[in-house]
Tab-separated table of C-alpha atoms in Angstrom:
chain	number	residue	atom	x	y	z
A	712	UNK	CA	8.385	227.712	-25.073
A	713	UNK	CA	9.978	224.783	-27.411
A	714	UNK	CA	7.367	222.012	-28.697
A	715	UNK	CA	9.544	219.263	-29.362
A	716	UNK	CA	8.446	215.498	-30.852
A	717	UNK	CA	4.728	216.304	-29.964
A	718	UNK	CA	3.983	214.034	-32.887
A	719	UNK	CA	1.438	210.530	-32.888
A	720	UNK	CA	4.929	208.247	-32.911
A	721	UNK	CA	6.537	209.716	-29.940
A	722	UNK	CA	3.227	211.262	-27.759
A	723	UNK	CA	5.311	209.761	-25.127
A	724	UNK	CA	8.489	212.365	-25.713
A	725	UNK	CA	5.778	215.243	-25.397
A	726	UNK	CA	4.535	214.301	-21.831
A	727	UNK	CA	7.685	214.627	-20.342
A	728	UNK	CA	9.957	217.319	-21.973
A	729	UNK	CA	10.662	219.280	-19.736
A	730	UNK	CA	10.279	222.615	-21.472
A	731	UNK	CA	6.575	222.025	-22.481
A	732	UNK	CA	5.682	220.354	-18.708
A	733	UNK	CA	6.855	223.956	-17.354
A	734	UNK	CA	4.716	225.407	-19.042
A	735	UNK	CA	1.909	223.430	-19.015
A	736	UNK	CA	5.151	200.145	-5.484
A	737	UNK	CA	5.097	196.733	-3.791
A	738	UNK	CA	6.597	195.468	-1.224
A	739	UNK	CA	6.438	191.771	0.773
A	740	UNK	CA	4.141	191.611	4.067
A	741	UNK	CA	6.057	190.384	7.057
A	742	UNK	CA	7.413	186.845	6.895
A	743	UNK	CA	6.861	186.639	3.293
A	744	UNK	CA	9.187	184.805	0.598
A	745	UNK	CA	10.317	188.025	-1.412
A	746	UNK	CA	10.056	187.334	-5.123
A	747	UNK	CA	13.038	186.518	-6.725
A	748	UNK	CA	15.234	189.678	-8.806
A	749	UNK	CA	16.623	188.175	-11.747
A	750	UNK	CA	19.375	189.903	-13.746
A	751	UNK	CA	19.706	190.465	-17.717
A	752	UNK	CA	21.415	187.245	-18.078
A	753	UNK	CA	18.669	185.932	-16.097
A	754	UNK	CA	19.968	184.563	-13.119
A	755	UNK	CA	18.352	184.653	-10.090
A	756	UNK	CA	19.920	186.543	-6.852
A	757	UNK	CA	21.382	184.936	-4.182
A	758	UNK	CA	17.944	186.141	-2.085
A	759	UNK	CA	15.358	183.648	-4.186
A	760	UNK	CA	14.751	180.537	-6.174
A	761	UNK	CA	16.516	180.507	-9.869
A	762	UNK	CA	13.875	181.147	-12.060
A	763	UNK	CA	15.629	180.996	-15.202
A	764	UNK	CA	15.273	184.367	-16.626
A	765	UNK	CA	11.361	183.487	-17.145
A	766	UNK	CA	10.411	186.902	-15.825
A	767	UNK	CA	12.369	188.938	-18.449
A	768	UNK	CA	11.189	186.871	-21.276
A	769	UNK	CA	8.074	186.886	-20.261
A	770	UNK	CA	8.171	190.623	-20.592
A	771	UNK	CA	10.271	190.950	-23.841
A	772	UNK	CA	7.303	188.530	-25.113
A	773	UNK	CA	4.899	190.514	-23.918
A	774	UNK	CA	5.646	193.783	-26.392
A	775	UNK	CA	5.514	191.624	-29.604
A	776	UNK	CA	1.410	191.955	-30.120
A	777	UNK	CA	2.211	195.550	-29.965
A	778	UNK	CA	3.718	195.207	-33.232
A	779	UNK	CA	0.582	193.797	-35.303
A	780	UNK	CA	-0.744	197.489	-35.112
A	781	UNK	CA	-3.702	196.746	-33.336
A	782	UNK	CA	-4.670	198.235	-29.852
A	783	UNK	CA	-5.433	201.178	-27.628
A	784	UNK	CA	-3.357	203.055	-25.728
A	785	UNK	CA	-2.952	205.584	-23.045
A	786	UNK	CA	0.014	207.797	-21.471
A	787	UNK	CA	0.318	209.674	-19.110
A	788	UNK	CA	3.365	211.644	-17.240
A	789	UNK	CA	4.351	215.228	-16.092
A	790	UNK	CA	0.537	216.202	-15.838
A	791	UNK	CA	-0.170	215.361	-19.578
A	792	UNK	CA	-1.632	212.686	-20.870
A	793	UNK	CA	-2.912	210.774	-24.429
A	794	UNK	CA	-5.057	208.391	-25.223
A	795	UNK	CA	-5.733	206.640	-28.965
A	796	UNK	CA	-5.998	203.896	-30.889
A	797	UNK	CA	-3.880	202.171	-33.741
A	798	UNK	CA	-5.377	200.172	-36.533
A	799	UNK	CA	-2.648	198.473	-39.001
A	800	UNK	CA	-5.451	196.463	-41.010
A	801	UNK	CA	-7.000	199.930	-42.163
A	802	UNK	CA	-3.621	202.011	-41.778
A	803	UNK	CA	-5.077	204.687	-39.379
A	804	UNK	CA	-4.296	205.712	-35.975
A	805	UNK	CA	-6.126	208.494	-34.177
A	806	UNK	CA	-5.326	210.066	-30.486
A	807	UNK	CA	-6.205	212.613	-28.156
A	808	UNK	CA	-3.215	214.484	-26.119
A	809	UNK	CA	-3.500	216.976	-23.287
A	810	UNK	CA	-0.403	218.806	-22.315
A	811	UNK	CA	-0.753	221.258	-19.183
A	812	UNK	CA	-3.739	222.055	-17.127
A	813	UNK	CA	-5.599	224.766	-16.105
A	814	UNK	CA	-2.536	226.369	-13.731
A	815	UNK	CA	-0.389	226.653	-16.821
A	816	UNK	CA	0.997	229.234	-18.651
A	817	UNK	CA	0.453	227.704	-21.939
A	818	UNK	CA	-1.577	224.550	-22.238
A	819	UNK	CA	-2.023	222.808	-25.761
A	820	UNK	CA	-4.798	220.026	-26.422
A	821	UNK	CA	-4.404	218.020	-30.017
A	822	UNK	CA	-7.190	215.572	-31.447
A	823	UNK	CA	-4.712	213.881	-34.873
A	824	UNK	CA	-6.099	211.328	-36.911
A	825	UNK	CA	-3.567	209.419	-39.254
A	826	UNK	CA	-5.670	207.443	-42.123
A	827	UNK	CA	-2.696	206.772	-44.659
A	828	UNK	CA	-1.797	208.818	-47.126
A	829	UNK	CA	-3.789	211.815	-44.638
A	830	UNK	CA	-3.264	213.057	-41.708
A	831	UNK	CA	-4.788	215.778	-39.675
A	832	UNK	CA	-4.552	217.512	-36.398
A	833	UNK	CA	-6.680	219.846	-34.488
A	834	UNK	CA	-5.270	222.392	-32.090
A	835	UNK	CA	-6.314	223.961	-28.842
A	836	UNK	CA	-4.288	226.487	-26.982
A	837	UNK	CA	-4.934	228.229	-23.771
A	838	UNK	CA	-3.833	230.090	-20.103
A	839	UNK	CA	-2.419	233.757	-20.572
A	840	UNK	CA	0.594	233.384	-22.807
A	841	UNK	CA	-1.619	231.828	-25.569
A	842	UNK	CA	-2.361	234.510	-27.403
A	843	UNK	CA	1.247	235.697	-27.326
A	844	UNK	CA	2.401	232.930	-29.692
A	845	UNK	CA	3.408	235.108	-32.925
A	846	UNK	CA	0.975	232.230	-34.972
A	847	UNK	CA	-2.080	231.941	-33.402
A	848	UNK	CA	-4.305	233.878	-35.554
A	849	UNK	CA	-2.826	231.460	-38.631
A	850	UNK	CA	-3.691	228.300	-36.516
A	851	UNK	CA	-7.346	227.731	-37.687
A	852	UNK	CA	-8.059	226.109	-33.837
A	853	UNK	CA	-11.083	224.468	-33.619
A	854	UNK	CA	-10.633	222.919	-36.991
A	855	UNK	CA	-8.982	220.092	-38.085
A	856	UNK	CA	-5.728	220.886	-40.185
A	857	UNK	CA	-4.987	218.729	-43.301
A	858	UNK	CA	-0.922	217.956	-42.864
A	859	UNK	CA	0.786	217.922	-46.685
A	860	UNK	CA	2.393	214.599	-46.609
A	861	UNK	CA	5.407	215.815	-48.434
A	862	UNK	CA	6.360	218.359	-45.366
A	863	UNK	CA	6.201	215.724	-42.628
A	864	UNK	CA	7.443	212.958	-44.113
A	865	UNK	CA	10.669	211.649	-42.252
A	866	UNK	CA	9.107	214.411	-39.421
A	867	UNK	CA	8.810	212.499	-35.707
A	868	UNK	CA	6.707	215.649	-35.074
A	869	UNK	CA	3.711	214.928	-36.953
A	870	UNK	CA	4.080	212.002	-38.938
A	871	UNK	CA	3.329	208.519	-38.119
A	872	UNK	CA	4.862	205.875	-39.285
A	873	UNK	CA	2.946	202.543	-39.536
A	874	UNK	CA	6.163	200.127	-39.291
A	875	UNK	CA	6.704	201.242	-36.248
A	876	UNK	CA	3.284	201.377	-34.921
A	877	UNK	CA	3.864	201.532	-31.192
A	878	UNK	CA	3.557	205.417	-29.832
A	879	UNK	CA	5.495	204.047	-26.376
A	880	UNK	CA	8.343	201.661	-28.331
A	881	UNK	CA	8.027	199.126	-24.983
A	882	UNK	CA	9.670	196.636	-27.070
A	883	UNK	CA	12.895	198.777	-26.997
A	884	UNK	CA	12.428	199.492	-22.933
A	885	UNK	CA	12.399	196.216	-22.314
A	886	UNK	CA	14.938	194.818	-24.218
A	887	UNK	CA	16.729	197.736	-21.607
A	888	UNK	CA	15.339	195.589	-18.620
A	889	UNK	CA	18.585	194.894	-16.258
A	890	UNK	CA	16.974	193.276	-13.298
A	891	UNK	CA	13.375	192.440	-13.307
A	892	UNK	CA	11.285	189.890	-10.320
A	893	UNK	CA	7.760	188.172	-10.799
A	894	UNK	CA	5.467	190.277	-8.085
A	895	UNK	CA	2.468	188.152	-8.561
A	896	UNK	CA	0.354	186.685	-11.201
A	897	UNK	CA	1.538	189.153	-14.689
A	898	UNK	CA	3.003	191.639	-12.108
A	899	UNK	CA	6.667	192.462	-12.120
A	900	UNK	CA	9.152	195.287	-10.914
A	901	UNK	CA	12.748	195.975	-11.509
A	902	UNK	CA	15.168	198.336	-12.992
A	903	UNK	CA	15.474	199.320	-16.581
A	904	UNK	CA	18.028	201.197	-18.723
A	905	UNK	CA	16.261	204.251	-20.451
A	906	UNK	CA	19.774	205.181	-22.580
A	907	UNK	CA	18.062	204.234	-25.238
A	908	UNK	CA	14.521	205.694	-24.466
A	909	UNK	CA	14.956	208.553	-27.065
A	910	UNK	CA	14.997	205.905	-29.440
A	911	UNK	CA	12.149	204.628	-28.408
A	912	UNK	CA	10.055	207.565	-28.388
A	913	UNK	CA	8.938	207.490	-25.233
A	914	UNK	CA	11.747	209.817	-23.066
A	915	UNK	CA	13.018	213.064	-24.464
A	916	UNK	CA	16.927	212.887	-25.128
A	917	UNK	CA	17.383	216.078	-22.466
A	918	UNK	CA	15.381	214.370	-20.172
A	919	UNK	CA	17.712	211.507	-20.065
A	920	UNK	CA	20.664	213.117	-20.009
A	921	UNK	CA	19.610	214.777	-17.196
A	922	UNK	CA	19.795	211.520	-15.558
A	923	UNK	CA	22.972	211.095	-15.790
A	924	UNK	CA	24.079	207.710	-14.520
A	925	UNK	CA	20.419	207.029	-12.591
A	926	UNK	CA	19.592	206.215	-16.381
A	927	UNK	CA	20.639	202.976	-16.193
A	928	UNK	CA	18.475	201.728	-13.283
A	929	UNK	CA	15.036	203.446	-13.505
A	930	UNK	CA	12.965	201.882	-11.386
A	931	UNK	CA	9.655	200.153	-13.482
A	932	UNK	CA	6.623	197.918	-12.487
A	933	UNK	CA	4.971	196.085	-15.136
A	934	UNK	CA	1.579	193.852	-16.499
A	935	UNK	CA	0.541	191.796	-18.224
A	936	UNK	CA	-2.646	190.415	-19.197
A	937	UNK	CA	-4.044	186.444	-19.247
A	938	UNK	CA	-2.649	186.223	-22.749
A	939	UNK	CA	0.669	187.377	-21.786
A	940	UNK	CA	0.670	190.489	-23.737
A	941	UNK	CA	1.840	193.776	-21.956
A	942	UNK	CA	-1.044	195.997	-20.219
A	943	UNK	CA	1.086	198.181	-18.508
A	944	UNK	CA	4.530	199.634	-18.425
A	945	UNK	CA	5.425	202.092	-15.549
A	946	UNK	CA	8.638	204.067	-15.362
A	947	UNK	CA	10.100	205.852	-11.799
A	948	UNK	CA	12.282	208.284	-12.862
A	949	UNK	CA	14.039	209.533	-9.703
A	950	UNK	CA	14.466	213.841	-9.375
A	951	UNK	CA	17.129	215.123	-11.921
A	952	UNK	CA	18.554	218.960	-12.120
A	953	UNK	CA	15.116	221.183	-11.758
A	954	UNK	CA	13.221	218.222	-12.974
A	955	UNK	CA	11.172	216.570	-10.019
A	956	UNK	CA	11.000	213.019	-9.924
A	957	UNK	CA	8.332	211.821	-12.192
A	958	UNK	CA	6.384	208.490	-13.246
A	959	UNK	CA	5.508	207.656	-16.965
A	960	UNK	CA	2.633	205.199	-17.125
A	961	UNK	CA	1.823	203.402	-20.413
A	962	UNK	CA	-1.269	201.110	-20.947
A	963	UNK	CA	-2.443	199.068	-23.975
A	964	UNK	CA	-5.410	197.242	-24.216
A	965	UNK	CA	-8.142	196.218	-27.040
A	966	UNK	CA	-5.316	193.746	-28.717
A	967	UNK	CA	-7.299	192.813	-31.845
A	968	UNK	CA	-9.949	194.442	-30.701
A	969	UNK	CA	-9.357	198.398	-31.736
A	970	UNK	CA	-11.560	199.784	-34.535
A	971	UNK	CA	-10.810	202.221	-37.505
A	972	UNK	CA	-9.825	205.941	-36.771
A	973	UNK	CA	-12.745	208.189	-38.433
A	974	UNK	CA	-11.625	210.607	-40.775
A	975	UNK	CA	-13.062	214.346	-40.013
A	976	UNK	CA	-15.756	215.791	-41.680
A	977	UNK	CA	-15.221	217.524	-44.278
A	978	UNK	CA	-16.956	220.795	-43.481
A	979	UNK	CA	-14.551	220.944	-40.539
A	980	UNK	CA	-11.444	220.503	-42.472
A	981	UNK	CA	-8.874	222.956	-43.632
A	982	UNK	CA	-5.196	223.504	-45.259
A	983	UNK	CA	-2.538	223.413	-42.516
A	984	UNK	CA	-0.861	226.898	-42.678
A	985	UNK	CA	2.661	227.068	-42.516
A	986	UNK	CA	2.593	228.802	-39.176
A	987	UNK	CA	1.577	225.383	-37.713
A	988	UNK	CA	4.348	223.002	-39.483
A	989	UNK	CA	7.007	226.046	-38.069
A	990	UNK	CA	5.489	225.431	-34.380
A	991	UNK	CA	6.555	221.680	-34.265
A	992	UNK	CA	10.009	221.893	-35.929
C-alpha cells in the first residue's frame, strides 16, 4: 500500500487515491421553466433566459473568503473523510482524517495540528495487514508526533502551508467551471474541468488521468450561503478503469467564526521517528 499527499494541504488527494481507498441531483418537476446552463464565457443556452454569466461569478466569488484563512471544513469521498478547522489570525490549523473503515485491510486515522513553526500528527492504524507494515513498532501511535520543520518543509505530505490555506483549493475548481445553471436560491449544478485538480489538492493526479477525456466535464452541484460565500462544493466523478464512480463532497462553514487549533499536551508528545516521515514520502 502507497500513502500518497495524506498531508493537512491536500486531505482532499488522500480520500480519493485510489491505492489507499482499496485498502481502506436535481432535476425540474413537470411543466417547470428549467434553469438556465450558462457556459464559461457566460452565455446562456439557447434553452433559458441570458443571465449574463451571473451564475459562474457568483461561484468564482464565492471561494475568495476561503482565502482569509478562517473557517471549518469537512471532506468526504471514497469512504474517508476529514474534518478541521483553519485559523490564519493565530497561524494554526488542526484536522481529523479517517481513511478506510472497519471492512478494510488497512485503515489509518490521523488527528494533525499545525500551530506555526510546529506541527504534529497522531497516528492510528488498524484491520489485519496493520501490523505487517515494516514501521509500526517505530510509530509511537497513540501519541502525538512532533514533525521537524526542516524535513517537511516544501513536503505536500505533511506540511501546511498558510498562503495557501484552503485544504480543497475550490478557488482553482471553479475557475475550471465550463457550464454552470442557478438551481435555486445559492444552488447551482454544471460541469467542471478537474485537469487541473492535482493542482488544487483536492484530486490525485492518477485519479484524473484515469479520466481520461470525462475530466473535462465532471458533473458538480454547488452552495452557497446568504453571504454568498461557498458552503458546499460537490464533484460526480463518473466510473474510470477499476475505479467506481465516486462523489467528493466539500463543505466550509464558521467564516470568521473558527477558533484556534490547541496545541497537544505535552505529556502526550514525542519526536517523530524517521520510520513515520519514510511512510508519507
Amino acid at each position: 500500500m502507497t500513502v500518497r499527499r495524506l498531508g493537512a494541504g491536500l486531505v482532499a488527494a488522500a480520500l480519493i487515491t485510489p491505492a489507499l481507498a482499496a485498502c481502506a441531483s436535481g432535476t425540474g418537476t413537470a411543466g417547470s421553466t428549467p434553469s438556465p446552463t450558462v457556459t464559461a464565457s457566460g452565455t446562456a443556452s439557447p434553452s433559458g433566459a441570458p443571465v449574463a454569466g451571473d451564475a459562474k461569478q457568483a461561484l468564482l466569488d464565492s471561494t475568495k473568503e476561503i482565502s482569509n484563512g478562517n473557517f471549518r471544513f469537512t471532506l468526504a469521498g471514497a469512504g474517508s473523510t476529514a474534518e478541521g478547522l483553519v485559523h490564519q489570525p493565530s497561524q494554526s490549523a488542526a484536522m481529523k482524517i479517517a481513511i478506510g473503515g472497519p471492512s478494510s485491510d488497512l485503515a489509518m486515522k490521523l488527528d494533525v495540528i499545525h500551530y506555526k513553526p510546529d506541527s504534529w500528527v497522531k497516528l492510528e492504524l488498524s484491520g489485519p495487514t496493520a501490523n505487517s507494515l515494516p514501521a509500526i513498532k517505530q510509530l509511537n501511535l497513540g501519541k502525538y508526533q512532533h514533525l521537524d520543520q526542516t524535513r517537511i518543509k516544501g513536503n505536500r505530505n505533511l506540511g501546511f502551508d498558510f498562503e495557501k490555506v484552503d485544504p480543497a483549493g475550490s478557488a482553482v475548481l471553479t475557475q475550471g467551471i465550463t457550464e454552470v445553471r442557478s438551481t435555486g436560491t445559492g444552488a447551482y449544478a454544471g460541469t467542471i474541468d478537474v485537469t487541473k485538480a492535482a493542482e488544487a489538492g483536492s484530486l490525485n493526479a492518477a485519479t484524473i488521468a484515469a479520466l481520461g477525456t470525462q475530466a473535462k466535464t465532471v458533473p458538480f452541484t454547488a452552495k452557497v450561503d446568504p453571504q454568498g460565500r461557498l458552503s458546499e462544493l460537490v464533484l460526480q466523478l463518473p466510473a474510470a478503469g477499476q475505479t467506481a464512480a465516486q462523489e467528493i463532497r466539500m463543505t466550509y462553514s464558521d467564516y470568521g467564526a473558527a477558533t484556534a487549533a490547541q496545541k497537544p499536551p505535552a505529556d502526550q508528545v514525542v519526536e517523530a521517528p524517521a520510520e513515520l516521515y519514510g511512510l508519507f514520502n
